[in-house]
């Protein structure tokens, strides 16, 4: 716990009030808020009854996207976007309980220091499952014939306005050909009966979006480096990218520390370096202290950089940053090194700030870090909506649909899209600043609307074994692999090509 003593004291004093409010709370809410999103492993840092926080209620304003099918959303019962993680039961592939920070990206079958990845015929052993198929020839996955270029006259096409259309060719990898699919997103492994959700592609109105071409991507990033900053949905996209690229090459793990939150891979044949940087709050954050039962809240320093990633970015050519879901938890905010307020905290003498206050400031601070020290192509990926229906995440909410919505359909009002709106606003403000900076290009990957149309793409109940005691929890936040999130990488490549 890095809290200064003063802050620690502030946090500890209101013991009684805190306890009371939590007792009330626990009566109505199922434990395990911390086993939320992203983070299969955090929850056990603290006893679960004390980690519960209020649901967003009166101050949740749900705001619609500019889509005709969007009715004005009512400020009701928006579930805390808590992913159905099942911390207590989840084991990593090596059989060990994952570290208490984040769940690991599965280890490549051979993350040894030897350079074996060049050979497409190379067969290697996974730590548990025996041989993993070699990436190329033995793969049953086909190459796309849809791989067309966007024509010059289509270059200005808005990639983010469109419709999902059938694609009989997909998927382009599966759980046998790709080692990087995390357990929770390995929907087929856990018995998902339908496969239709893999068979769609995103069709922007003004052009055809080419399907991701791993060779083209790797040629484009030869000698370059790319970093992803964010939470487990950011990691979800990285895993999709690893899988899409695994048809050509497996990377070598060159991470300098064992910290699974900060992975570095080298695609050695291309000298392409891929960094994954864990920062669900984007700014400096201190965690609840596991030894202090009264410290239940993440503390966010809204005006301070999370130097774990900001200190890395000046060496990168591409940066993809995203965030959102973690900002629905109980949080304490600091500005100017002083406690400035909190959300869902019920601490005496502490201002309860509106739900999106912290997000707005944190995003602004992180965009400032990019404006300050980054000179490549930076992409802000917009909010990834959840699709819990029939209740919130911890009250039986599920996402059992098996096909996308059409955009003229009425979509149930299940997702709070205010974060998307904040992203647009902050992006536009940063964009103006960017004009003054040489080199830096800041772009928006506005995939919120596209993903809103994909209630069928989440693991739902197929993110874990149904025999486990967690079977009542459904993940309607992350995305199955393969699945609609692969489209983010189609779009990423297209954006990179446009910027070239
Ligand atoms: C992002 O997408 C939404 C929905 O399609 C749209 O209303 C908004 O204008 C888009 N913003 C940008 C900057 O493209
Ligand atoms: C892959 O999915 C199939 C079902 O399509 C499942 O039987 C198998 O166990 C999964 N394999 C792995 C390694 O996840
Ligand atoms: C990545 O691999 C290439 C080829 O082996 C090597 O030349 C390069 O130094 C490696 N990069 C890093 C950062 O380790
Ligand atoms: C709250 O502030 C009031 C007035 O400054 C003070 O008397 C009281 O002790 C404070 N309560 C706590 C729990 O810090
Ligand atoms: C930017 O780089 C300078 C020099 O390396 C460093 O002092 C500063 O802290 C960096 N800014 C951020 C936001 O990391
Ligand atoms: C939506 O559009 C499709 C295709 O254009 C059409 O078949 C369908 O009837 C429309 N649905 C609604 C609810 O308007």
Coordinates of N, CA, C and O and ligand atoms in Angstrom, one line a residue, residues 115 118 254 266-269 271 273, ligand 3:
X115 N 15.0 -19.5 -30.3 CA 14.3 -18.9 -31.4 C 13.7 -19.9 -32.3 O 14.4 -20.3 -33.2
X118 N 10.5 -19.2 -36.1 CA 10.6 -18.9 -37.5 C 10.1 -20.1 -38.3 O 9.5 -19.9 -39.4
X254 N 9.6 -11.8 -24.2 CA 10.9 -11.1 -23.8 C 10.6 -10.1 -22.6 O 11.3 -9.2 -22.4
X266 N 8.2 -10.5 -28.7 CA 9.0 -10.1 -29.9 C 8.6 -11.1 -31.0 O 8.8 -12.3 -30.9
X267 N 8.1 -10.5 -32.1 CA 7.9 -11.3 -33.3 C 9.2 -11.3 -34.0 O 9.5 -10.4 -34.8
X268 N 10.0 -12.3 -33.8 CA 11.5 -12.2 -34.1 C 11.7 -12.1 -35.6 O 12.6 -11.4 -36.0
X269 N 10.9 -12.7 -36.4 CA 11.2 -12.6 -37.9 C 10.9 -11.2 -38.4 O 11.4 -10.9 -39.4
X271 N 11.1 -8.5 -36.1 CA 11.6 -7.6 -35.1 C 10.4 -6.6 -34.7 O 10.6 -5.4 -34.5
X273 N 7.8 -5.6 -31.8 CA 7.7 -5.7 -30.3 C 6.3 -5.3 -29.9 O 5.8 -4.2 -30.2
Ligands
LIG3 C1 13.7 -9.2 -31.4 O1 14.2 -10.3 -32.2 C2 15.1 -9.9 -33.1 C3 15.5 -11.1 -34.0 O2 16.0 -12.1 -33.1 C4 16.3 -9.2 -32.5 O3 17.2 -8.8 -33.5 C5 15.9 -8.1 -31.6 O4 17.0 -7.5 -30.9 C6 14.8 -8.5 -30.7 N1 14.3 -7.3 -30.0 C7 14.3 -7.2 -28.7 C8 13.8 -5.9 -28.1 O5 14.7 -8.1 -27.9

